[in-house]
Amino acid sequence: MKLHYGRMLSDRLDGVHGLPRPRLLELARRFGEVQAEVRRRRGAGEYGFYGLGDQAASVTQIRRFAEGVGQAFDHVLVLGIGGSALGMKALLNALKRPGWNELDDEGREFFPRLTVLDNVDPTSVAEALRRMDPRRALVNVISKSGGTAETMAQYLVVREWLERALGPAAARHLVFTTDPARGALREIAARDGIAALEVPPAVGGRFSVLSPVGLLPAALVGIDIEGLLAGARDALAGAEADDLLQNQSALWSALHWAADTALGARIHVLMPYTDRLREFAEWYRQLWAESLGKAKDRRGQEVHTGPTPVAAVGPTDQHSQVQLFMEGPFDKVVTFMAVDRFAEDVTIPQVAGLPADLAYLPGHSLAGLLQAEYQATSAALASMGRMNCSLHLPELSARTLGEAIMFFQLATGYAGVWYGVDPFDQPGVELGKRLTFAAMGRAGYTAEPLGLPPGDVA
Ligand code: PA5
C-alpha cells in the first residue's frame, strides 16, 4: 500500500490552503515524542492491538473450528454491534463475491452464507430469522463485555428460535466470542457447554476485527485469515519507523491532526473508489469517531475534541457529497482509497448508432473509467485548494485489506497521542446506556423521564 500525501501541502494545492511544507518538517521533528509515548504505553499494556499480528494459537483454533464444526452449516449468523460487527461486515464486503448470500452453493464454493445483525430493529431480526433454517445455522454471538443490551436481546431471541427447532441441541449451534473470564456470555458458555473463543482483554471492540471477533466468521466463509494477518504485520512493521516520513500510518495521522487543529479541517472523509470498500469506510468511521471524540484529555482537562469522520464512496458520491467537498467550507480532508488492479474488468462495448456525445466511452473499461474519475476528483479538489491524499492498494486481497485495517488502527493509536486523548475508552456512551437500563427496568438503575420535553411540537 502506498500513501500519496502531496495534496495535503499548500505548495501542491493553490499556495493558499493546505499545510505549509515547513509544518511537515515540524511534525517530523515532534514525531519522536509521539512514537516514544506509544512505545511507553504499549509497554504498560495499552495498545493491545499491536499484538494481533502474532496469533498462531488463535489461528490454529479458529481453523480447526471452521474446518470441523463450521462445515456442518450453510448459514452463519453473527450477532454483535459496534466494534463487534462493523469489521466483519467490512471483511465480507471486501473479500467475498458481491451478493454472497444470493449465490448458490457452487457460487459460494460450498462455504456458508453469512448475515450480520447489528441492530435490534424488529423488522430486520424477524426477516433474517424467517430466511434461515435453524437446523442449518451456526450463530456466532460476539460481545467483548458479554453484556451489551442489543446483542444480549438478539441472543435471547435467537436462542429461543434455535431451541424451538432443535431443543437441547441448540447449544451446538452457538459459538460465543467474548472476554476470557468475565461477563454473562462467558457464564452461559460455561453453564451450557457452548463453544467460546476469546477476545484478547487488551484489545478493545473497534480494534478487534483481526482478533477472533472477525477471524472466526471470516474463516467460516473461506476468507484467508493468514493473509489478513500477514497484511497486518506489514503495517505493524512500517509503524516501527522512527522517521515520520517513512511511517505511513503515523504520517497520515499527523497530517490529519495538523489539518484539524491548525487549519480547522475537522471533517475527515474516507472515500474508496470501489463498492467493495463501502463497509470498510463505515468501519473506519466508528474507529476514528469513537476513539478520538472525547470531552477530556489524558490530564483530565475539558477539551471536547475530535474530528468528524465521513464515509463516502466513489464515483457514486461524486453525484452526492462531492459538490460540498469541492465548494463548501474549507473544513475537510478527503482520503481516497484506490485499487490499482481490479480482479475483474468489463469493457464498454461499441454500439451501432451511438450519439457522438457518447463516442468517447466504448473501448474503455469500467475500471479505467473509475480510475479516471478518482484521479480527476483528486486533481479537481486540489485545484480548488482542498486537501486530499490517497491510499493505493495494488489489488484488493486479504493481505492488502489486513494492511489497510492495521494502518487505520495504528493511525488512530497515534492520533490519540497527537490529540492527547485516550483512544481506547468511550465514556460518552455510558449515560445513554444507564438511562436505557433504567427505562427497561434493570435493577439498580433509577428511572428518569425519557420522553421528549412537553410542548414545542410543530
Ligand atoms: O469499540 C467499542 O468498544 C464498542 O463499539 C463495542 O464494540 C460495542 O459497544 C460492543 O461492545 P461489546 O463487544 O462489549 O458487546
XYZ file of C-alpha atoms and ligand atoms in Angstrom:
473
model
C 0.000 0.000 0.000
C 1.252 3.491 -0.797
C 0.259 6.805 0.772
C 0.348 9.806 -1.567
C 0.184 12.903 0.626
C 1.439 15.718 -1.651
C -2.034 17.271 -1.946
C -2.129 17.891 1.788
C 0.570 20.544 1.297
C -0.119 24.081 0.162
C 2.655 24.088 -2.454
C 0.772 21.272 -4.232
C -2.612 22.980 -3.898
C -3.283 26.646 -4.638
C -0.470 28.036 -2.489
C -3.027 29.409 -0.007
C -4.782 26.428 1.520
C -3.241 23.275 2.898
C -0.322 22.724 5.217
C 2.827 24.749 4.588
C 5.706 22.365 3.848
C 7.753 23.542 6.874
C 4.862 22.303 9.021
C 5.573 18.782 7.759
C 9.153 19.059 8.952
C 7.965 20.341 12.301
C 5.621 17.343 12.625
C 8.520 15.067 11.716
C 10.626 16.673 14.461
C 7.874 16.196 17.040
C 7.169 12.628 15.999
C 9.966 11.249 18.183
C 7.963 12.162 21.299
C 4.779 10.660 19.866
C 6.475 7.389 18.975
C 8.097 7.281 22.429
C 4.728 7.762 24.116
C 3.141 4.992 22.055
C 6.039 2.684 22.965
C 5.768 3.595 26.630
C 2.035 2.936 26.657
C 2.488 -0.338 24.759
C 4.987 -1.362 27.438
C 2.375 -0.525 30.083
C -0.204 -2.831 28.435
C -2.194 -0.317 26.385
C -2.296 -0.539 22.566
C -3.017 -4.278 22.757
C -3.898 -4.393 19.061
C -0.157 -4.288 18.246
C -0.106 -7.946 19.346
C -2.628 -9.071 16.721
C -0.001 -9.766 14.070
C 1.170 -12.694 16.120
C -1.674 -15.103 16.990
C -0.586 -18.526 15.830
C -2.516 -20.348 18.583
C -5.758 -18.483 17.875
C -5.441 -19.084 14.154
C -4.986 -22.828 14.705
C -8.023 -22.936 16.994
C -10.144 -20.941 14.528
C -9.029 -23.069 11.573
C -9.835 -26.253 13.481
C -13.273 -24.948 14.393
C -14.043 -23.650 10.899
C -12.890 -26.804 9.157
C -14.668 -29.087 11.629
C -17.900 -27.810 13.143
C -18.212 -24.950 10.692
C -18.566 -27.291 7.707
C -21.874 -28.595 9.016
C -23.783 -25.332 8.482
C -24.903 -23.411 5.486
C -25.647 -20.127 7.240
C -23.549 -18.220 9.771
C -25.476 -15.642 11.758
C -23.328 -13.087 13.564
C -24.878 -11.147 16.433
C -22.919 -8.118 17.614
C -22.822 -4.334 17.483
C -20.232 -1.561 17.007
C -16.731 -2.980 17.052
C -18.148 -6.479 17.324
C -19.890 -6.230 13.936
C -18.564 -3.487 11.670
C -15.225 -5.176 10.988
C -16.812 -8.425 9.855
C -19.168 -6.526 7.570
C -16.135 -4.847 6.010
C -14.345 -8.189 5.521
C -17.362 -9.806 3.877
C -17.978 -6.831 1.600
C -14.332 -6.596 0.513
C -13.294 -10.204 0.194
C -16.305 -12.276 -0.847
C -18.179 -12.003 -4.113
C -20.840 -9.262 -4.223
C -24.281 -10.607 -3.329
C -22.675 -13.507 -1.431
C -25.870 -14.638 0.236
C -27.758 -14.780 -3.056
C -25.224 -17.117 -4.697
C -25.944 -20.837 -4.877
C -23.719 -23.394 -3.141
C -21.370 -23.669 -6.091
C -21.091 -19.893 -6.413
C -20.123 -19.775 -2.744
C -17.707 -22.693 -3.201
C -19.819 -24.506 -0.611
C -18.987 -22.010 2.121
C -21.963 -20.841 4.204
C -23.954 -17.679 3.753
C -23.278 -15.001 6.365
C -25.626 -12.479 7.938
C -24.512 -9.871 10.468
C -27.298 -8.500 12.662
C -26.024 -5.318 14.301
C -29.278 -3.705 15.306
C -32.402 -4.546 17.217
C -34.804 -3.318 14.592
C -37.510 -5.976 14.890
C -38.174 -5.995 11.157
C -34.547 -6.856 10.299
C -34.311 -9.509 13.012
C -37.638 -11.173 12.195
C -36.932 -11.161 8.462
C -33.412 -12.585 8.895
C -34.752 -15.452 11.001
C -37.551 -16.150 8.525
C -34.975 -16.572 5.759
C -32.829 -19.043 7.702
C -33.268 -22.667 8.667
C -32.242 -23.008 12.328
C -31.176 -26.617 11.702
C -28.572 -25.365 9.208
C -27.479 -22.202 11.051
C -24.465 -21.509 13.244
C -24.898 -18.464 15.455
C -21.777 -16.557 16.494
C -22.614 -14.204 19.363
C -19.864 -11.584 19.654
C -19.576 -9.306 22.650
C -16.369 -8.468 24.435
C -18.183 -7.369 27.578
C -20.658 -10.203 27.198
C -23.462 -7.946 28.359
C -24.297 -5.376 25.666
C -28.062 -4.861 25.734
C -28.658 -5.045 21.974
C -26.538 -8.151 21.455
C -27.958 -9.910 24.502
C -31.525 -9.159 23.399
C -30.727 -10.592 19.955
C -29.122 -13.616 21.591
C -32.217 -14.343 23.694
C -34.491 -14.085 20.662
C -32.214 -16.257 18.540
C -31.620 -18.825 21.245
C -35.347 -19.319 21.637
C -35.643 -19.630 17.830
C -32.954 -22.329 17.876
C -34.456 -24.168 20.839
C -37.911 -24.240 19.306
C -36.463 -26.125 16.339
C -33.693 -28.111 17.980
C -34.380 -28.499 21.688
C -31.248 -29.070 23.781
C -29.135 -29.478 20.594
C -29.436 -25.687 20.211
C -26.221 -25.280 22.216
C -24.283 -26.965 19.397
C -25.470 -24.236 17.023
C -23.966 -21.487 19.131
C -20.430 -20.176 19.460
C -19.553 -17.161 21.579
C -16.658 -14.735 21.140
C -16.182 -12.911 24.402
C -13.867 -11.978 27.265
C -11.841 -14.964 28.530
C -13.130 -14.667 32.098
C -15.831 -12.057 32.604
C -19.397 -11.317 31.570
C -22.746 -13.012 31.121
C -21.829 -14.738 27.863
C -18.802 -16.409 29.441
C -21.033 -17.564 32.305
C -23.639 -19.010 29.921
C -20.940 -20.722 27.838
C -19.548 -22.473 30.925
C -23.010 -23.440 32.194
C -24.384 -24.736 28.895
C -21.204 -26.159 27.368
C -21.208 -23.699 24.475
C -18.004 -23.281 22.444
C -16.410 -19.929 23.233
C -13.465 -18.076 21.751
C -11.581 -15.303 23.485
C -11.365 -11.616 22.715
C -7.889 -10.620 23.952
C -8.514 -8.477 27.066
C -6.113 -5.760 25.898
C -7.899 -5.326 22.558
C -10.913 -3.009 22.503
C -14.014 -3.661 20.374
C -13.262 -1.323 17.485
C -9.664 -2.576 17.299
C -10.688 -6.238 17.342
C -11.573 -7.225 13.769
C -8.227 -9.009 13.388
C -8.819 -10.993 16.613
C -11.218 -13.988 16.826
C -14.012 -11.376 16.632
C -13.516 -11.055 12.870
C -11.287 -14.032 12.178
C -13.767 -16.755 13.159
C -16.658 -15.647 10.919
C -14.128 -14.781 8.220
C -12.635 -18.285 8.315
C -16.123 -19.814 8.274
C -16.860 -18.185 4.920
C -13.457 -19.069 3.498
C -11.594 -15.771 3.884
C -7.822 -16.179 4.018
C -7.216 -15.204 7.647
C -3.463 -15.853 7.461
C -3.384 -13.379 4.554
C -5.201 -10.774 6.669
C -2.671 -11.187 9.465
C 0.293 -11.103 7.081
C -1.030 -7.756 5.835
C -1.429 -6.550 9.417
C 2.209 -7.465 10.052
C 3.256 -5.405 7.009
C 1.583 -2.353 8.543
C 2.955 -3.089 12.015
C 6.496 -3.371 10.640
C 6.079 0.005 8.916
C 4.969 1.569 12.190
C 8.291 0.789 13.851
C 9.955 3.502 11.728
C 11.064 6.486 13.786
C 11.207 8.764 10.780
C 7.708 10.172 10.264
C 8.165 10.319 6.503
C 8.882 6.581 6.432
C 5.984 5.650 8.729
C 2.764 5.750 6.665
C 0.158 5.351 9.390
C 1.878 7.879 11.656
C 2.231 10.333 8.792
C -1.440 10.078 7.781
C -2.395 10.567 11.414
C -0.099 13.555 11.948
C -1.299 15.279 8.771
C -4.948 14.847 9.783
C -4.298 16.142 13.288
C -2.431 19.159 11.914
C -5.131 19.826 9.297
C -7.763 19.753 12.045
C -6.015 21.695 14.770
C -4.073 24.232 12.659
C -6.448 24.735 9.713
C -9.866 23.838 11.096
C -10.233 20.828 8.755
C -12.031 18.721 11.282
C -14.062 16.596 8.884
C -12.107 13.573 7.716
C -13.673 11.846 4.725
C -12.706 8.341 3.634
C -13.696 7.777 0.018
C -12.748 4.435 -1.515
C -13.193 4.111 -5.271
C -14.731 0.655 -5.158
C -18.026 -0.696 -3.890
C -16.073 -3.376 -2.098
C -14.733 -0.916 0.466
C -18.055 0.741 1.294
C -18.307 -1.157 4.572
C -14.629 -0.517 5.240
C -15.389 3.206 5.211
C -18.174 2.578 7.757
C -15.733 0.620 9.908
C -13.208 3.495 9.729
C -15.954 5.943 10.722
C -16.556 4.172 14.018
C -12.849 3.723 14.704
C -11.988 7.400 14.180
C -15.133 8.781 15.872
C -15.358 6.633 18.977
C -11.623 6.710 19.605
C -10.992 10.432 19.277
C -14.234 12.213 20.196
C -13.611 12.977 23.867
C -14.679 15.509 26.474
C -11.494 15.232 28.492
C -7.856 14.815 27.609
C -5.408 12.452 29.266
C -4.772 15.011 32.023
C -8.466 15.290 32.828
C -8.869 18.718 31.277
C -12.058 19.530 29.424
C -11.240 19.688 25.694
C -14.307 18.468 23.761
C -12.125 17.427 20.893
C -12.339 15.017 17.992
C -12.510 15.041 14.203
C -15.736 14.040 12.450
C -15.264 11.098 10.101
C -17.406 10.833 6.992
C -17.819 7.743 4.827
C -18.205 8.169 1.077
C -17.714 6.002 -1.994
C -16.548 6.972 -5.448
C -17.678 7.666 -8.049
C -21.203 7.324 -6.537
C -20.649 10.216 -4.132
C -19.398 12.473 -6.914
C -23.134 12.807 -7.554
C -23.932 13.367 -3.903
C -21.363 14.758 -1.459
C -18.508 15.924 -3.714
C -20.183 19.272 -4.520
C -19.899 20.073 -0.813
C -16.294 18.822 -0.613
C -15.374 20.955 -3.627
C -17.067 24.255 -2.823
C -18.236 24.139 0.781
C -16.261 25.248 3.813
C -12.536 24.525 3.944
C -13.105 22.147 6.828
C -12.388 18.783 5.251
C -9.654 16.392 4.280
C -10.524 13.642 1.820
C -8.605 10.362 1.804
C -9.167 8.391 -1.369
C -8.613 4.655 -1.448
C -7.780 3.400 -4.922
C -7.330 -0.181 -6.062
C -4.746 -0.304 -8.849
C -5.755 -3.686 -10.285
C -9.324 -4.950 -10.205
C -9.827 -8.722 -10.114
C -12.349 -8.401 -12.909
C -12.947 -5.746 -15.541
C -15.702 -5.032 -18.025
C -15.181 -3.391 -21.406
C -17.627 -0.743 -22.524
C -18.895 -2.059 -25.870
C -19.142 -0.311 -29.213
C -22.797 0.083 -30.129
C -24.058 0.956 -33.602
C -25.586 4.382 -33.984
C -24.183 5.802 -30.726
C -24.734 9.578 -30.422
C -21.456 11.488 -30.924
C -21.590 12.720 -27.318
C -21.081 9.171 -26.050
C -18.442 8.093 -28.567
C -15.633 8.557 -26.030
C -16.851 5.660 -23.870
C -16.657 2.465 -25.977
C -13.336 0.684 -25.871
C -12.561 1.839 -22.349
C -13.110 -0.443 -19.402
C -15.233 0.290 -16.326
C -12.098 0.087 -14.155
C -10.460 2.618 -16.473
C -13.441 4.975 -16.094
C -13.391 4.555 -12.320
C -9.636 5.292 -12.127
C -10.037 8.336 -14.375
C -12.832 9.636 -12.135
C -10.759 9.147 -8.997
C -7.778 10.961 -10.490
C -9.977 13.738 -11.829
C -11.704 14.249 -8.473
C -8.422 14.352 -6.578
C -6.948 16.849 -9.065
C -10.108 18.969 -9.107
C -10.199 19.152 -5.312
C -6.534 20.154 -5.274
C -7.085 22.917 -7.805
C -9.814 24.296 -5.528
C -7.362 24.304 -2.610
C -8.918 21.236 -0.963
C -6.589 18.956 0.956
C -6.694 15.333 -0.101
C -4.480 12.300 -0.039
C -4.627 8.785 -1.471
C -4.003 5.268 -0.333
C -3.210 2.965 -3.235
C -3.790 -0.748 -2.820
C -2.090 -2.716 -5.605
C -5.097 -5.065 -5.535
C -7.858 -5.957 -3.119
C -6.810 -9.123 -1.300
C -6.811 -10.448 2.238
C -3.250 -9.224 2.606
C -3.820 -5.668 1.384
C -7.045 -5.410 3.390
C -5.284 -6.644 6.539
C -2.651 -3.991 5.939
C -5.285 -1.276 5.456
C -7.121 -2.319 8.621
C -3.963 -2.206 10.695
C -2.919 1.059 9.017
C -6.055 2.794 10.323
C -5.781 1.190 13.762
C -2.175 2.393 14.032
C -3.140 5.838 12.752
C -5.856 6.009 15.413
C -3.402 4.979 18.116
C -1.009 7.759 17.033
C -3.870 10.245 16.821
C -4.669 9.501 20.465
C -1.246 10.918 21.315
C -1.469 13.921 18.982
C -4.916 14.845 20.331
C -3.851 13.987 23.890
C -6.833 11.682 24.497
C -7.336 8.041 25.422
C -8.352 6.390 22.126
C -9.428 3.173 23.817
C -12.315 4.262 26.030
C -15.816 5.550 25.241
C -17.158 7.240 28.394
C -19.608 9.305 26.352
C -21.887 6.365 25.609
C -22.284 5.339 29.253
C -25.027 7.788 30.244
C -27.243 6.708 27.347
C -26.725 3.084 28.372
C -27.635 3.793 32.006
C -30.811 5.627 31.003
C -31.776 2.733 28.715
C -31.246 0.221 31.529
C -33.413 2.330 33.792
C -36.131 2.641 31.153
C -36.081 -1.142 30.686
C -36.443 -1.670 34.441
C -32.997 -3.122 35.144
C -32.441 -3.483 38.881
C -30.178 -0.840 40.401
C -30.906 1.833 37.762
C -33.199 4.698 38.645
C -35.782 5.523 36.032
C -35.799 9.117 34.790
C -38.397 10.612 32.466
C -37.114 9.928 28.950
C -39.856 11.367 26.806
C -39.380 14.495 24.723
C -39.947 17.779 26.562
C -43.641 18.728 26.643
C -44.769 21.408 24.207
C -42.528 22.850 21.482
C -44.008 20.453 18.951
C -44.662 21.569 15.382
O -15.461 -0.194 20.112
C -16.082 -0.481 21.106
O -15.537 -0.752 22.190
C -17.592 -0.560 21.060
O -18.089 -0.101 19.839
C -18.049 -2.003 21.277
O -17.520 -2.815 20.266
C -19.574 -2.109 21.288
O -20.098 -1.249 22.248
C -19.990 -3.527 21.597
O -19.441 -3.947 22.795
P -19.340 -5.447 23.185
O -18.406 -6.124 22.249
O -18.836 -5.452 24.597
O -20.731 -6.021 23.087
